[in-house]
mmCIF file of C-alpha atoms in Angstrom:
data_model
loop_
_atom_site.group_PDB
_atom_site.id
_atom_site.type_symbol
_atom_site.label_atom_id
_atom_site.label_comp_id
_atom_site.label_asym_id
_atom_site.label_seq_id
_atom_site.Cartn_x
_atom_site.Cartn_y
_atom_site.Cartn_z
ATOM 1 C CA MET A 1 4.962 -97.581 45.393
ATOM 2 C CA ARG A 2 7.494 -99.052 47.782
ATOM 3 C CA THR A 3 8.771 -96.957 50.665
ATOM 4 C CA LEU A 4 12.120 -97.628 52.241
ATOM 5 C CA HIS A 5 12.169 -98.009 56.002
ATOM 6 C CA LEU A 6 15.505 -98.585 57.671
ATOM 7 C CA VAL A 7 15.716 -99.931 61.167
ATOM 8 C CA ALA A 8 19.166 -100.318 62.625
ATOM 9 C CA LEU A 9 19.640 -102.387 65.738
ATOM 10 C CA LEU A 10 23.152 -102.103 67.070
ATOM 11 C CA PRO A 11 24.521 -103.413 70.318
ATOM 12 C CA LEU A 12 26.702 -100.549 71.418
ATOM 13 C CA SER A 13 29.234 -99.750 74.069
ATOM 14 C CA LEU A 14 30.893 -96.808 75.723
ATOM 15 C CA ALA A 15 30.557 -94.127 73.139
ATOM 16 C CA ALA A 16 32.735 -91.735 71.264
ATOM 17 C CA CYS A 17 32.111 -90.564 67.747
ATOM 18 C CA GLY A 18 34.819 -91.702 65.393
ATOM 19 C CA ASP A 19 36.580 -89.741 62.725
ATOM 20 C CA GLY A 20 35.785 -92.303 60.065
ATOM 21 C CA SER A 21 38.789 -94.523 60.634
ATOM 22 C CA PHE A 22 38.473 -97.785 62.495
ATOM 23 C CA GLY A 23 41.315 -99.385 64.336
ATOM 24 C CA THR A 24 41.597 -101.520 67.406
ATOM 25 C CA GLY A 25 45.160 -100.772 68.462
ATOM 26 C CA ILE A 26 45.732 -104.536 68.527
ATOM 27 C CA PRO A 27 48.179 -106.111 66.043
ATOM 28 C CA PRO A 28 46.153 -107.248 63.000
ATOM 29 C CA GLU A 29 47.655 -110.743 63.027
ATOM 30 C CA THR A 30 46.311 -111.408 66.551
ATOM 31 C CA VAL A 31 43.950 -114.398 66.522
ATOM 32 C CA LEU A 32 40.963 -113.764 68.771
ATOM 33 C CA ASP A 33 41.176 -117.083 70.624
ATOM 34 C CA GLU A 34 44.743 -116.125 71.609
ATOM 35 C CA ALA A 35 43.876 -112.594 72.751
ATOM 36 C CA ASP A 36 43.833 -111.760 76.443
ATOM 37 C CA GLY A 37 40.988 -110.137 78.363
ATOM 38 C CA ASP A 38 42.393 -106.628 77.986
ATOM 39 C CA GLN A 39 42.751 -107.025 74.216
ATOM 40 C CA LEU A 40 39.223 -108.423 73.887
ATOM 41 C CA GLY A 41 37.903 -105.570 76.030
ATOM 42 C CA ASP A 42 39.701 -103.063 73.790
ATOM 43 C CA LEU A 43 38.296 -104.847 70.745
ATOM 44 C CA CYS A 44 34.773 -104.694 72.165
ATOM 45 C CA VAL A 45 35.098 -100.967 72.854
ATOM 46 C CA ALA A 46 36.536 -100.281 69.367
ATOM 47 C CA ILE A 47 33.713 -102.182 67.639
ATOM 48 C CA SER A 48 31.089 -100.559 69.828
ATOM 49 C CA ASN A 49 32.464 -97.068 69.284
ATOM 50 C CA GLU A 50 32.520 -97.608 65.527
ATOM 51 C CA LEU A 51 28.954 -98.925 65.500
ATOM 52 C CA LEU A 52 27.853 -96.014 67.677
ATOM 53 C CA ALA A 53 29.496 -93.523 65.318
ATOM 54 C CA LEU A 54 27.708 -95.165 62.383
ATOM 55 C CA ALA A 55 24.362 -95.324 64.203
ATOM 56 C CA THR A 56 24.399 -91.702 65.326
ATOM 57 C CA GLY A 57 25.880 -90.421 62.067
ATOM 58 C CA PRO A 58 25.286 -91.803 58.593
ATOM 59 C CA ILE A 59 22.673 -94.394 59.581
ATOM 60 C CA GLN A 60 20.547 -91.867 61.479
ATOM 61 C CA ARG A 61 20.853 -89.321 58.660
ATOM 62 C CA THR A 62 19.878 -91.966 56.098
ATOM 63 C CA ILE A 63 16.877 -93.125 58.134
ATOM 64 C CA CYS A 64 15.666 -89.569 58.707
ATOM 65 C CA THR A 65 16.141 -88.552 55.079
ATOM 66 C CA SER A 66 14.298 -91.692 53.932
ATOM 67 C CA LEU A 67 11.459 -90.888 56.321
ATOM 68 C CA GLY A 68 11.370 -87.335 54.965
ATOM 69 C CA ILE A 69 11.135 -88.584 51.387
ATOM 70 C CA GLY A 70 8.301 -90.921 52.358
ATOM 71 C CA LEU A 71 6.318 -88.184 54.116
ATOM 72 C CA ASP A 72 7.140 -85.280 51.775
ATOM 73 C CA SER A 73 3.920 -83.498 50.806
ATOM 74 C CA ALA A 74 2.366 -80.077 50.424
ATOM 75 C CA ALA A 75 1.847 -80.030 54.210
ATOM 76 C CA VAL A 76 5.379 -80.942 55.274
ATOM 77 C CA SER A 77 8.693 -80.967 53.434
ATOM 78 C CA CYS A 78 11.303 -83.685 53.431
ATOM 79 C CA GLN A 79 13.764 -81.268 55.039
ATOM 80 C CA GLU A 80 11.342 -80.525 57.896
ATOM 81 C CA VAL A 81 10.699 -84.210 58.568
ATOM 82 C CA ARG A 82 14.427 -84.969 58.348
ATOM 83 C CA GLY A 83 15.298 -82.156 60.752
ATOM 84 C CA ASP A 84 12.643 -83.176 63.276
ATOM 85 C CA CYS A 85 13.720 -86.804 63.027
ATOM 86 C CA LEU A 86 17.370 -85.926 63.674
ATOM 87 C CA ASN A 87 16.496 -83.618 66.566
ATOM 88 C CA GLU A 88 14.203 -86.170 68.220
ATOM 89 C CA ALA A 89 16.338 -89.270 67.658
ATOM 90 C CA GLU A 90 16.604 -91.506 70.697
ATOM 91 C CA PRO A 91 20.156 -92.293 71.753
ATOM 92 C CA PRO A 92 21.205 -95.845 70.902
ATOM 93 C CA VAL A 93 21.177 -98.514 73.578
ATOM 94 C CA VAL A 94 24.589 -98.640 75.211
ATOM 95 C CA THR A 95 26.011 -101.832 76.663
ATOM 96 C CA SER A 96 29.193 -102.382 78.606
ATOM 97 C CA CYS A 97 32.442 -104.033 77.556
ATOM 98 C CA ASP A 98 33.717 -104.191 81.134
ATOM 99 C CA ALA A 99 33.443 -107.964 81.515
ATOM 100 C CA VAL A 100 34.215 -109.645 78.189
ATOM 101 C CA ASP A 101 34.124 -113.433 78.577
ATOM 102 C CA VAL A 102 37.480 -114.576 77.183
ATOM 103 C CA SER A 103 36.267 -118.190 77.000
ATOM 104 C CA ALA A 104 33.538 -117.113 74.553
ATOM 105 C CA PHE A 105 36.318 -116.583 71.995
ATOM 106 C CA ASP A 106 37.794 -120.108 72.345
ATOM 107 C CA ALA A 107 38.177 -121.743 68.919
ATOM 108 C CA CYS A 108 37.637 -118.367 67.231
ATOM 109 C CA ASP A 109 40.248 -118.322 64.451
ATOM 110 C CA THR A 110 39.335 -114.835 63.257
ATOM 111 C CA THR A 111 42.159 -112.300 63.273
ATOM 112 C CA VAL A 112 41.908 -108.694 64.347
ATOM 113 C CA GLY A 113 42.879 -107.708 60.786
ATOM 114 C CA GLU A 114 39.915 -109.637 59.354
ATOM 115 C CA LEU A 115 37.616 -107.860 61.781
ATOM 116 C CA GLU A 116 39.098 -104.477 60.878
ATOM 117 C CA ASP A 117 38.549 -105.241 57.167
ATOM 118 C CA CYS A 118 34.920 -106.109 57.950
ATOM 119 C CA MET A 119 34.385 -102.824 59.777
ATOM 120 C CA HIS A 120 36.036 -100.795 56.990
ATOM 121 C CA GLU A 121 33.771 -102.437 54.410
ATOM 122 C CA LEU A 122 30.683 -101.895 56.576
ATOM 123 C CA ARG A 123 31.491 -98.191 56.946
ATOM 124 C CA ALA A 124 32.098 -97.856 53.184
ATOM 125 C CA ASN A 125 28.788 -99.576 52.381
ATOM 126 C CA ILE A 126 26.848 -97.357 54.773
ATOM 127 C CA ARG A 127 28.520 -94.218 53.409
ATOM 128 C CA ARG A 128 27.758 -95.362 49.840
ATOM 129 C CA VAL A 129 24.052 -95.685 50.613
ATOM 130 C CA GLU A 130 24.009 -92.422 52.573
ATOM 131 C CA SER A 131 25.580 -90.578 49.618
ATOM 132 C CA GLN A 132 22.747 -91.734 47.349
ATOM 133 C CA ILE A 133 19.880 -90.573 49.566
ATOM 134 C CA SER A 134 18.791 -86.946 49.640
ATOM 135 C CA CYS A 135 15.559 -85.006 49.924
ATOM 136 C CA GLY A 136 15.755 -84.448 46.172
ATOM 137 C CA LEU A 137 14.723 -88.059 45.526
ATOM 138 C CA THR A 138 11.235 -89.282 44.768
ATOM 139 C CA ARG A 139 9.776 -92.269 46.605
ATOM 140 C CA SER A 140 10.337 -94.483 43.567
ATOM 141 C CA GLU A 141 13.965 -93.345 43.240
ATOM 142 C CA LEU A 142 14.477 -94.108 46.934
ATOM 143 C CA ALA A 143 12.977 -97.583 46.511
ATOM 144 C CA ALA A 144 15.382 -98.268 43.638
ATOM 145 C CA ILE A 145 18.503 -97.779 45.778
ATOM 146 C CA ASP A 146 20.228 -101.111 46.365
ATOM 147 C CA THR A 147 20.648 -101.760 50.080
ATOM 148 C CA ASP A 148 20.604 -105.565 49.841
ATOM 149 C CA ASN A 149 24.325 -105.960 50.479
ATOM 150 C CA LEU A 150 24.717 -103.256 53.090
ATOM 151 C CA PHE A 151 26.053 -105.682 55.701
ATOM 152 C CA PRO A 152 29.200 -107.238 54.201
ATOM 153 C CA ALA A 153 29.277 -110.984 53.587
ATOM 154 C CA ARG A 154 32.695 -111.082 55.260
ATOM 155 C CA CYS A 155 31.127 -109.746 58.482
ATOM 156 C CA THR A 156 28.406 -112.386 58.352
ATOM 157 C CA ALA A 157 31.059 -115.068 57.856
ATOM 158 C CA LEU A 158 33.066 -113.741 60.819
ATOM 159 C CA GLY A 159 29.966 -113.788 63.006
ATOM 160 C CA GLU A 160 29.246 -117.385 62.019
ATOM 161 C CA GLU A 161 32.851 -118.458 62.607
ATOM 162 C CA CYS A 162 33.023 -116.678 65.942
ATOM 163 C CA PRO A 163 29.582 -116.394 67.623
ATOM 164 C CA ALA A 164 30.875 -114.088 70.394
ATOM 165 C CA LEU A 165 32.046 -111.687 67.697
ATOM 166 C CA GLY A 166 28.741 -112.136 65.881
ATOM 167 C CA MET A 167 26.912 -110.827 68.938
ATOM 168 C CA LEU A 168 29.018 -107.658 68.835
ATOM 169 C CA LEU A 169 28.394 -107.280 65.106
ATOM 170 C CA ASN A 170 24.636 -107.835 65.370
ATOM 171 C CA PHE A 171 23.327 -105.446 62.780
ATOM 172 C CA ASP A 172 19.939 -105.747 61.138
ATOM 173 C CA ILE A 173 18.541 -103.594 58.384
ATOM 174 C CA ASP A 174 14.850 -104.274 57.886
ATOM 175 C CA MET A 175 13.419 -103.315 54.513
ATOM 176 C CA THR A 176 9.631 -103.222 54.711
ATOM 177 C CA GLU A 177 7.049 -102.080 52.270
#
């Protein structure tokens, strides 16, 4: 029987939990290689805050619930494992957006609007998976949940087009047996 293990690695910045909406405050038509240092700093903080909100919210709940399902037995319940996991979760690694290298975004034709679309899709995908996982599932039902396309293809494409942006969007979900 396959057990789902989720490992989320997110480079994160100065933190504030979001309300579920993502926005940069920068006009969506702004091309990143034309943005100034302040705009790129704001963009870095917005991305980092969104990733932090996801990591400490739906991703952590999904990981802990999955762990609970995997360890559920007569000795310990899924709810107990989930609760302990949530209470003992390490805070994510926080990095700084104080000194964004503007030159790293040279030749980056991505627009702020494209990035915002990526982040909206990422949040929706994570919420979709989270909504499917509960302590009422069996291990085999958990293994059947499709998480293959959790990270949107558009985000991967943006990271390839703009490597500096790709470093901010570094997000890895490891599915092991």
